[in-house]
Amino acid sequence: MHADVSRPADRYSPLYFLASLGAGGLSVSFFMYLFFWVKHPDQPVPVFEDIAKAFLEGGLLTQAMIVVAYLGIAVFAFLHYKLLIWNISQYRRLKGTAKWEELTTTNAETQLLAMPLTLAMAVNVGFVLGMVLVPGLWSVVEYLFPMALIAFALVGWLAFRQLGDFLGRVLTQGGVFDVTAHNSFAQLLPAFALSMVGVGFAAPAAMSTTPLIAGVSLIGSTFFGIAAALYAVFAAITGFNSMLHYGTARESGPTIMVVVPIMTVLGILFLRQDYGMNVTFGAETAAVENLAFLSRLLTVQVLFLMLGFVVLNRQGYWRQYIFGAEDSAGAYALVCPGVALSVMLHFWLNKGVVAAGLFDKFSVGYWAIAALAVAVQFLTIWFVLHLNRRHFGKAGRGAEAVPAE
């Protein structure tokens, strides 16, 4: 690494994987337009043929929506993979350095799980690109599902290996885990990574017509989903206890909101499983059950968003790290809640409210909630562009980036 750096991103932290993750999440968020607003009667997700038909037969508003969706998917997918490649390069340069040694001997070692978290997102983004860009993809999709399961299994293996290194160290060597530095939800990052692997693993359960593939997907996604939930509960309880004793670490304040994306990812995971059990294995679930389930998850998200904003406002985090003189790679953790809330609102509206008969699809009430989801999405886009200018812009302000622990 060069001693003379001009950008905060040049002082690399593995948390910069979250910049790639956020871009990938935004790419997927634009797919929600196509997923819920384009008819796809022949398969559970819209593919190129469905979208092309909707564009040719639809009115001006439909065509505009599809154009916006495609632009959003393409632009943020490009940014996602660009930042992923950059992160992998920087990560490899970091290994073996004194900073790496410090990172892997402190609580901050779990930051390394930002890599498998983002790799799992990369596979999801790739699948979205395939659906919207490749004609005839669905005719060969059953051959792609086993490959996807293998890819997610490999990412999951990487996540467990990194988590095993951390837990093996702190649970066998007394005194190496600093409880006074555990005063945030930073340790929920492994749970986020495992849940992202799990939701990818669950996709074939919802889309495959082969019982064996759907069953393997159901079992594997259950494993990763339960592992994520268990670790999240453990890390949240111990982290909250430390926060009550020592206050929330200022640079790690955004991690309070990491519960929001975990809820969205696990929610989609269980919806995919439920759909697969209904279609492939003959189980039956009432629509109101999904409404209640999604409403509970949305409630948890809103509560943690409220708590997070209270803490960040009291700490002056916005003045210091978002609009002030200092920069923190951990600020990118604030992107994920925005993406996750937008996506959750789409699912809550379509799979919960509309499916249960509370609103008709495309009614005034429907568009009011959909507009809220889109507003959150575009606010998040502005935030991503703002952070990218601060951290990756050519003209640095001389402030040193602070990696959240």
PDB file of N, CA, C and O in Angstrom, residues 247-309:
ATOM      1  N   GLY A 247     -22.055   2.146  26.371  1.00  0.00           N
ATOM      2  CA  GLY A 247     -22.537   3.028  25.314  1.00  0.00           C
ATOM      3  C   GLY A 247     -22.189   2.438  23.950  1.00  0.00           C
ATOM      4  O   GLY A 247     -21.335   1.563  23.831  1.00  0.00           O
ATOM      5  N   THR A 248     -22.838   2.924  22.914  1.00  0.00           N
ATOM      6  CA  THR A 248     -22.596   2.407  21.575  1.00  0.00           C
ATOM      7  C   THR A 248     -21.350   3.046  20.985  1.00  0.00           C
ATOM      8  O   THR A 248     -21.189   4.263  21.027  1.00  0.00           O
ATOM      9  N   ALA A 249     -20.456   2.207  20.441  1.00  0.00           N
ATOM     10  CA  ALA A 249     -19.252   2.725  19.785  1.00  0.00           C
ATOM     11  C   ALA A 249     -19.663   3.669  18.662  1.00  0.00           C
ATOM     12  O   ALA A 249     -20.458   3.302  17.798  1.00  0.00           O
ATOM     13  N   ARG A 250     -19.117   4.880  18.658  1.00  0.00           N
ATOM     14  CA  ARG A 250     -19.568   5.910  17.733  1.00  0.00           C
ATOM     15  C   ARG A 250     -19.433   5.478  16.270  1.00  0.00           C
ATOM     16  O   ARG A 250     -20.361   5.604  15.482  1.00  0.00           O
ATOM     17  N   GLU A 251     -18.252   4.925  15.902  1.00  0.00           N
ATOM     18  CA  GLU A 251     -18.032   4.579  14.499  1.00  0.00           C
ATOM     19  C   GLU A 251     -18.820   3.343  14.077  1.00  0.00           C
ATOM     20  O   GLU A 251     -18.951   3.058  12.881  1.00  0.00           O
ATOM     21  N   SER A 252     -19.335   2.599  15.056  1.00  0.00           N
ATOM     22  CA  SER A 252     -20.094   1.385  14.750  1.00  0.00           C
ATOM     23  C   SER A 252     -21.592   1.565  14.938  1.00  0.00           C
ATOM     24  O   SER A 252     -22.348   0.592  14.875  1.00  0.00           O
ATOM     25  N   GLY A 253     -22.035   2.792  15.154  1.00  0.00           N
ATOM     26  CA  GLY A 253     -23.456   3.057  15.355  1.00  0.00           C
ATOM     27  C   GLY A 253     -24.360   2.496  14.271  1.00  0.00           C
ATOM     28  O   GLY A 253     -25.438   1.950  14.559  1.00  0.00           O
ATOM     29  N   PRO A 254     -23.963   2.590  12.975  1.00  0.00           N
ATOM     30  CA  PRO A 254     -24.848   2.074  11.917  1.00  0.00           C
ATOM     31  C   PRO A 254     -25.162   0.591  12.026  1.00  0.00           C
ATOM     32  O   PRO A 254     -26.154   0.128  11.462  1.00  0.00           O
ATOM     33  N   THR A 255     -24.335  -0.165  12.739  1.00  0.00           N
ATOM     34  CA  THR A 255     -24.571  -1.611  12.808  1.00  0.00           C
ATOM     35  C   THR A 255     -25.862  -1.951  13.543  1.00  0.00           C
ATOM     36  O   THR A 255     -26.367  -3.069  13.412  1.00  0.00           O
ATOM     37  N   ILE A 256     -26.405  -0.995  14.315  1.00  0.00           N
ATOM     38  CA  ILE A 256     -27.686  -1.242  14.977  1.00  0.00           C
ATOM     39  C   ILE A 256     -28.758  -1.585  13.945  1.00  0.00           C
ATOM     40  O   ILE A 256     -29.658  -2.391  14.189  1.00  0.00           O
ATOM     41  N   MET A 257     -28.633  -0.990  12.747  1.00  0.00           N
ATOM     42  CA  MET A 257     -29.643  -1.183  11.712  1.00  0.00           C
ATOM     43  C   MET A 257     -29.392  -2.412  10.842  1.00  0.00           C
ATOM     44  O   MET A 257     -30.160  -2.673   9.912  1.00  0.00           O
ATOM     45  N   VAL A 258     -28.326  -3.181  11.116  1.00  0.00           N
ATOM     46  CA  VAL A 258     -28.066  -4.365  10.296  1.00  0.00           C
ATOM     47  C   VAL A 258     -29.157  -5.414  10.497  1.00  0.00           C
ATOM     48  O   VAL A 258     -29.324  -6.324   9.663  1.00  0.00           O
ATOM     49  N   VAL A 259     -29.927  -5.280  11.572  1.00  0.00           N
ATOM     50  CA  VAL A 259     -31.072  -6.169  11.784  1.00  0.00           C
ATOM     51  C   VAL A 259     -32.073  -6.039  10.631  1.00  0.00           C
ATOM     52  O   VAL A 259     -32.733  -7.013  10.260  1.00  0.00           O
ATOM     53  N   VAL A 260     -32.173  -4.852  10.051  1.00  0.00           N
ATOM     54  CA  VAL A 260     -33.152  -4.600   8.981  1.00  0.00           C
ATOM     55  C   VAL A 260     -32.895  -5.486   7.758  1.00  0.00           C
ATOM     56  O   VAL A 260     -33.795  -6.201   7.312  1.00  0.00           O
ATOM     57  N   PRO A 261     -31.680  -5.475   7.178  1.00  0.00           N
ATOM     58  CA  PRO A 261     -31.464  -6.371   6.030  1.00  0.00           C
ATOM     59  C   PRO A 261     -31.530  -7.850   6.398  1.00  0.00           C
ATOM     60  O   PRO A 261     -31.953  -8.670   5.575  1.00  0.00           O
ATOM     61  N   ILE A 262     -31.127  -8.208   7.613  1.00  0.00           N
ATOM     62  CA  ILE A 262     -31.233  -9.618   8.012  1.00  0.00           C
ATOM     63  C   ILE A 262     -32.689 -10.063   8.003  1.00  0.00           C
ATOM     64  O   ILE A 262     -33.016 -11.163   7.533  1.00  0.00           O
ATOM     65  N   MET A 263     -33.586  -9.201   8.479  1.00  0.00           N
ATOM     66  CA  MET A 263     -35.010  -9.530   8.477  1.00  0.00           C
ATOM     67  C   MET A 263     -35.547  -9.692   7.058  1.00  0.00           C
ATOM     68  O   MET A 263     -36.332 -10.614   6.774  1.00  0.00           O
ATOM     69  N   THR A 264     -35.142  -8.804   6.160  1.00  0.00           N
ATOM     70  CA  THR A 264     -35.609  -8.909   4.772  1.00  0.00           C
ATOM     71  C   THR A 264     -35.109 -10.186   4.119  1.00  0.00           C
ATOM     72  O   THR A 264     -35.866 -10.923   3.463  1.00  0.00           O
ATOM     73  N   VAL A 265     -33.828 -10.475   4.281  1.00  0.00           N
ATOM     74  CA  VAL A 265     -33.239 -11.650   3.641  1.00  0.00           C
ATOM     75  C   VAL A 265     -33.861 -12.931   4.191  1.00  0.00           C
ATOM     76  O   VAL A 265     -34.235 -13.834   3.427  1.00  0.00           O
ATOM     77  N   LEU A 266     -33.993 -13.032   5.511  1.00  0.00           N
ATOM     78  CA  LEU A 266     -34.614 -14.220   6.088  1.00  0.00           C
ATOM     79  C   LEU A 266     -36.094 -14.309   5.715  1.00  0.00           C
ATOM     80  O   LEU A 266     -36.623 -15.407   5.505  1.00  0.00           O
ATOM     81  N   GLY A 267     -36.755 -13.172   5.612  1.00  0.00           N
ATOM     82  CA  GLY A 267     -38.152 -13.176   5.208  1.00  0.00           C
ATOM     83  C   GLY A 267     -38.338 -13.738   3.810  1.00  0.00           C
ATOM     84  O   GLY A 267     -39.223 -14.571   3.567  1.00  0.00           O
ATOM     85  N   ILE A 268     -37.503 -13.292   2.863  1.00  0.00           N
ATOM     86  CA  ILE A 268     -37.579 -13.810   1.497  1.00  0.00           C
ATOM     87  C   ILE A 268     -37.210 -15.290   1.473  1.00  0.00           C
ATOM     88  O   ILE A 268     -37.804 -16.080   0.723  1.00  0.00           O
ATOM     89  N   LEU A 269     -36.225 -15.666   2.287  1.00  0.00           N
ATOM     90  CA  LEU A 269     -35.843 -17.076   2.375  1.00  0.00           C
ATOM     91  C   LEU A 269     -37.050 -17.945   2.735  1.00  0.00           C
ATOM     92  O   LEU A 269     -37.339 -18.949   2.063  1.00  0.00           O
ATOM     93  N   PHE A 270     -37.777 -17.555   3.778  1.00  0.00           N
ATOM     94  CA  PHE A 270     -38.909 -18.375   4.222  1.00  0.00           C
ATOM     95  C   PHE A 270     -40.081 -18.293   3.257  1.00  0.00           C
ATOM     96  O   PHE A 270     -40.843 -19.268   3.113  1.00  0.00           O
ATOM     97  N   LEU A 271     -40.252 -17.157   2.567  1.00  0.00           N
ATOM     98  CA  LEU A 271     -41.295 -17.075   1.541  1.00  0.00           C
ATOM     99  C   LEU A 271     -40.975 -18.005   0.377  1.00  0.00           C
ATOM    100  O   LEU A 271     -41.873 -18.658  -0.173  1.00  0.00           O
ATOM    101  N   ARG A 272     -39.709 -18.060  -0.008  1.00  0.00           N
ATOM    102  CA  ARG A 272     -39.315 -18.975  -1.079  1.00  0.00           C
ATOM    103  C   ARG A 272     -39.559 -20.426  -0.671  1.00  0.00           C
ATOM    104  O   ARG A 272     -40.058 -21.234  -1.455  1.00  0.00           O
ATOM    105  N   GLN A 273     -39.189 -20.742   0.552  1.00  0.00           N
ATOM    106  CA  GLN A 273     -39.438 -22.101   1.031  1.00  0.00           C
ATOM    107  C   GLN A 273     -40.932 -22.409   1.040  1.00  0.00           C
ATOM    108  O   GLN A 273     -41.360 -23.499   0.619  1.00  0.00           O
ATOM    109  N   ASP A 274     -41.720 -21.465   1.509  1.00  0.00           N
ATOM    110  CA  ASP A 274     -43.165 -21.668   1.591  1.00  0.00           C
ATOM    111  C   ASP A 274     -43.767 -21.885   0.209  1.00  0.00           C
ATOM    112  O   ASP A 274     -44.610 -22.777   0.010  1.00  0.00           O
ATOM    113  N   TYR A 275     -43.328 -21.093  -0.764  1.00  0.00           N
ATOM    114  CA  TYR A 275     -43.835 -21.236  -2.122  1.00  0.00           C
ATOM    115  C   TYR A 275     -43.473 -22.611  -2.685  1.00  0.00           C
ATOM    116  O   TYR A 275     -44.305 -23.283  -3.319  1.00  0.00           O
ATOM    117  N   GLY A 276     -42.225 -23.026  -2.446  1.00  0.00           N
ATOM    118  CA  GLY A 276     -41.793 -24.332  -2.934  1.00  0.00           C
ATOM    119  C   GLY A 276     -42.568 -25.466  -2.289  1.00  0.00           C
ATOM    120  O   GLY A 276     -42.940 -26.444  -2.964  1.00  0.00           O
ATOM    121  N   MET A 277     -42.832 -25.356  -0.995  1.00  0.00           N
ATOM    122  CA  MET A 277     -43.589 -26.403  -0.313  1.00  0.00           C
ATOM    123  C   MET A 277     -45.020 -26.458  -0.830  1.00  0.00           C
ATOM    124  O   MET A 277     -45.616 -27.542  -0.924  1.00  0.00           O
ATOM    125  N   ASN A 278     -45.584 -25.302  -1.181  1.00  0.00           N
ATOM    126  CA  ASN A 278     -46.941 -25.274  -1.719  1.00  0.00           C
ATOM    127  C   ASN A 278     -47.003 -25.900  -3.111  1.00  0.00           C
ATOM    128  O   ASN A 278     -47.855 -26.745  -3.400  1.00  0.00           O
ATOM    129  N   VAL A 279     -46.108 -25.466  -3.997  1.00  0.00           N
ATOM    130  CA  VAL A 279     -46.171 -25.856  -5.405  1.00  0.00           C
ATOM    131  C   VAL A 279     -45.612 -27.255  -5.633  1.00  0.00           C
ATOM    132  O   VAL A 279     -46.209 -28.076  -6.340  1.00  0.00           O
ATOM    133  N   THR A 280     -44.468 -27.540  -5.044  1.00  0.00           N
ATOM    134  CA  THR A 280     -43.779 -28.809  -5.333  1.00  0.00           C
ATOM    135  C   THR A 280     -44.226 -29.941  -4.421  1.00  0.00           C
ATOM    136  O   THR A 280     -44.318 -31.096  -4.859  1.00  0.00           O
ATOM    137  N   PHE A 281     -44.506 -29.615  -3.153  1.00  0.00           N
ATOM    138  CA  PHE A 281     -44.780 -30.682  -2.189  1.00  0.00           C
ATOM    139  C   PHE A 281     -46.213 -30.682  -1.656  1.00  0.00           C
ATOM    140  O   PHE A 281     -46.546 -31.451  -0.747  1.00  0.00           O
ATOM    141  N   GLY A 282     -47.059 -29.817  -2.207  1.00  0.00           N
ATOM    142  CA  GLY A 282     -48.487 -29.885  -1.897  1.00  0.00           C
ATOM    143  C   GLY A 282     -48.909 -29.309  -0.568  1.00  0.00           C
ATOM    144  O   GLY A 282     -50.050 -29.531  -0.133  1.00  0.00           O
ATOM    145  N   ALA A 283     -48.057 -28.565   0.108  1.00  0.00           N
ATOM    146  CA  ALA A 283     -48.473 -27.921   1.356  1.00  0.00           C
ATOM    147  C   ALA A 283     -49.377 -26.727   1.041  1.00  0.00           C
ATOM    148  O   ALA A 283     -49.373 -26.209  -0.071  1.00  0.00           O
ATOM    149  N   GLU A 284     -50.143 -26.282   2.028  1.00  0.00           N
ATOM    150  CA  GLU A 284     -51.041 -25.155   1.807  1.00  0.00           C
ATOM    151  C   GLU A 284     -50.827 -24.104   2.891  1.00  0.00           C
ATOM    152  O   GLU A 284     -50.792 -24.421   4.071  1.00  0.00           O
ATOM    153  N   THR A 285     -50.688 -22.850   2.449  1.00  0.00           N
ATOM    154  CA  THR A 285     -50.517 -21.736   3.381  1.00  0.00           C
ATOM    155  C   THR A 285     -51.528 -20.658   3.039  1.00  0.00           C
ATOM    156  O   THR A 285     -51.636 -20.248   1.877  1.00  0.00           O
ATOM    157  N   ALA A 286     -52.286 -20.181   4.008  1.00  0.00           N
ATOM    158  CA  ALA A 286     -53.254 -19.115   3.777  1.00  0.00           C
ATOM    159  C   ALA A 286     -52.524 -17.793   3.563  1.00  0.00           C
ATOM    160  O   ALA A 286     -51.474 -17.539   4.162  1.00  0.00           O
ATOM    161  N   ALA A 287     -53.087 -16.956   2.699  1.00  0.00           N
ATOM    162  CA  ALA A 287     -52.455 -15.683   2.379  1.00  0.00           C
ATOM    163  C   ALA A 287     -52.295 -14.803   3.612  1.00  0.00           C
ATOM    164  O   ALA A 287     -51.309 -14.068   3.746  1.00  0.00           O
ATOM    165  N   VAL A 288     -53.257 -14.885   4.532  1.00  0.00           N
ATOM    166  CA  VAL A 288     -53.184 -14.042   5.724  1.00  0.00           C
ATOM    167  C   VAL A 288     -51.997 -14.432   6.596  1.00  0.00           C
ATOM    168  O   VAL A 288     -51.486 -13.597   7.369  1.00  0.00           O
ATOM    169  N   GLU A 289     -51.544 -15.683   6.504  1.00  0.00           N
ATOM    170  CA  GLU A 289     -50.371 -16.089   7.270  1.00  0.00           C
ATOM    171  C   GLU A 289     -49.131 -15.338   6.799  1.00  0.00           C
ATOM    172  O   GLU A 289     -48.302 -14.930   7.610  1.00  0.00           O
ATOM    173  N   ASN A 290     -49.008 -15.169   5.494  1.00  0.00           N
ATOM    174  CA  ASN A 290     -47.880 -14.396   4.970  1.00  0.00           C
ATOM    175  C   ASN A 290     -47.990 -12.932   5.366  1.00  0.00           C
ATOM    176  O   ASN A 290     -46.978 -12.278   5.630  1.00  0.00           O
ATOM    177  N   LEU A 291     -49.217 -12.403   5.386  1.00  0.00           N
ATOM    178  CA  LEU A 291     -49.407 -11.021   5.824  1.00  0.00           C
ATOM    179  C   LEU A 291     -48.947 -10.854   7.264  1.00  0.00           C
ATOM    180  O   LEU A 291     -48.217  -9.887   7.582  1.00  0.00           O
ATOM    181  N   ALA A 292     -49.335 -11.772   8.137  1.00  0.00           N
ATOM    182  CA  ALA A 292     -48.931 -11.683   9.538  1.00  0.00           C
ATOM    183  C   ALA A 292     -47.422 -11.848   9.682  1.00  0.00           C
ATOM    184  O   ALA A 292     -46.767 -11.102  10.429  1.00  0.00           O
ATOM    185  N   PHE A 293     -46.855 -12.803   8.957  1.00  0.00           N
ATOM    186  CA  PHE A 293     -45.424 -13.059   9.023  1.00  0.00           C
ATOM    187  C   PHE A 293     -44.623 -11.844   8.567  1.00  0.00           C
ATOM    188  O   PHE A 293     -43.696 -11.382   9.264  1.00  0.00           O
ATOM    189  N   LEU A 294     -44.976 -11.284   7.416  1.00  0.00           N
ATOM    190  CA  LEU A 294     -44.249 -10.132   6.899  1.00  0.00           C
ATOM    191  C   LEU A 294     -44.466  -8.897   7.768  1.00  0.00           C
ATOM    192  O   LEU A 294     -43.559  -8.061   7.910  1.00  0.00           O
ATOM    193  N   SER A 295     -45.653  -8.769   8.334  1.00  0.00           N
ATOM    194  CA  SER A 295     -45.919  -7.630   9.220  1.00  0.00           C
ATOM    195  C   SER A 295     -45.050  -7.687  10.471  1.00  0.00           C
ATOM    196  O   SER A 295     -44.580  -6.644  10.966  1.00  0.00           O
ATOM    197  N   ARG A 296     -44.820  -8.885  10.987  1.00  0.00           N
ATOM    198  CA  ARG A 296     -43.944  -9.027  12.158  1.00  0.00           C
ATOM    199  C   ARG A 296     -42.514  -8.612  11.805  1.00  0.00           C
ATOM    200  O   ARG A 296     -41.857  -7.897  12.577  1.00  0.00           O
ATOM    201  N   LEU A 297     -42.031  -9.077  10.652  1.00  0.00           N
ATOM    202  CA  LEU A 297     -40.675  -8.716  10.244  1.00  0.00           C
ATOM    203  C   LEU A 297     -40.564  -7.213  10.010  1.00  0.00           C
ATOM    204  O   LEU A 297     -39.568  -6.588  10.405  1.00  0.00           O
ATOM    205  N   LEU A 298     -41.564  -6.633   9.361  1.00  0.00           N
ATOM    206  CA  LEU A 298     -41.544  -5.195   9.102  1.00  0.00           C
ATOM    207  C   LEU A 298     -41.566  -4.401  10.407  1.00  0.00           C
ATOM    208  O   LEU A 298     -40.902  -3.359  10.524  1.00  0.00           O
ATOM    209  N   THR A 299     -42.298  -4.899  11.387  1.00  0.00           N
ATOM    210  CA  THR A 299     -42.332  -4.241  12.698  1.00  0.00           C
ATOM    211  C   THR A 299     -40.944  -4.231  13.339  1.00  0.00           C
ATOM    212  O   THR A 299     -40.507  -3.202  13.871  1.00  0.00           O
ATOM    213  N   VAL A 300     -40.258  -5.370  13.300  1.00  0.00           N
ATOM    214  CA  VAL A 300     -38.896  -5.441  13.834  1.00  0.00           C
ATOM    215  C   VAL A 300     -37.996  -4.435  13.110  1.00  0.00           C
ATOM    216  O   VAL A 300     -37.195  -3.731  13.744  1.00  0.00           O
ATOM    217  N   GLN A 301     -38.136  -4.345  11.806  1.00  0.00           N
ATOM    218  CA  GLN A 301     -37.311  -3.424  11.032  1.00  0.00           C
ATOM    219  C   GLN A 301     -37.553  -1.972  11.430  1.00  0.00           C
ATOM    220  O   GLN A 301     -36.601  -1.202  11.636  1.00  0.00           O
ATOM    221  N   VAL A 302     -38.816  -1.607  11.545  1.00  0.00           N
ATOM    222  CA  VAL A 302     -39.141  -0.225  11.911  1.00  0.00           C
ATOM    223  C   VAL A 302     -38.611   0.110  13.294  1.00  0.00           C
ATOM    224  O   VAL A 302     -38.056   1.205  13.529  1.00  0.00           O
ATOM    225  N   LEU A 303     -38.741  -0.809  14.226  1.00  0.00           N
ATOM    226  CA  LEU A 303     -38.257  -0.559  15.588  1.00  0.00           C
ATOM    227  C   LEU A 303     -36.744  -0.361  15.624  1.00  0.00           C
ATOM    228  O   LEU A 303     -36.245   0.540  16.311  1.00  0.00           O
ATOM    229  N   PHE A 304     -36.007  -1.188  14.882  1.00  0.00           N
ATOM    230  CA  PHE A 304     -34.552  -1.034  14.883  1.00  0.00           C
ATOM    231  C   PHE A 304     -34.107   0.187  14.074  1.00  0.00           C
ATOM    232  O   PHE A 304     -33.067   0.777  14.375  1.00  0.00           O
ATOM    233  N   LEU A 305     -34.875   0.562  13.072  1.00  0.00           N
ATOM    234  CA  LEU A 305     -34.583   1.816  12.372  1.00  0.00           C
ATOM    235  C   LEU A 305     -34.762   2.999  13.320  1.00  0.00           C
ATOM    236  O   LEU A 305     -33.928   3.918  13.353  1.00  0.00           O
ATOM    237  N   MET A 306     -35.826   2.983  14.088  1.00  0.00           N
ATOM    238  CA  MET A 306     -36.065   4.056  15.056  1.00  0.00           C
ATOM    239  C   MET A 306     -34.947   4.115  16.089  1.00  0.00           C
ATOM    240  O   MET A 306     -34.432   5.200  16.409  1.00  0.00           O
ATOM    241  N   LEU A 307     -34.567   2.943  16.621  1.00  0.00           N
ATOM    242  CA  LEU A 307     -33.475   2.899  17.598  1.00  0.00           C
ATOM    243  C   LEU A 307     -32.173   3.394  16.984  1.00  0.00           C
ATOM    244  O   LEU A 307     -31.438   4.172  17.607  1.00  0.00           O
ATOM    245  N   GLY A 308     -31.893   2.961  15.766  1.00  0.00           N
ATOM    246  CA  GLY A 308     -30.662   3.375  15.109  1.00  0.00           C
ATOM    247  C   GLY A 308     -30.592   4.867  14.890  1.00  0.00           C
ATOM    248  O   GLY A 308     -29.557   5.498  15.143  1.00  0.00           O
ATOM    249  N   PHE A 309     -31.696   5.462  14.439  1.00  0.00           N
ATOM    250  CA  PHE A 309     -31.696   6.908  14.210  1.00  0.00           C
ATOM    251  C   PHE A 309     -31.546   7.678  15.518  1.00  0.00           C
ATOM    252  O   PHE A 309     -30.875   8.718  15.554  1.00  0.00           O
TER     253      PHE A 309
END
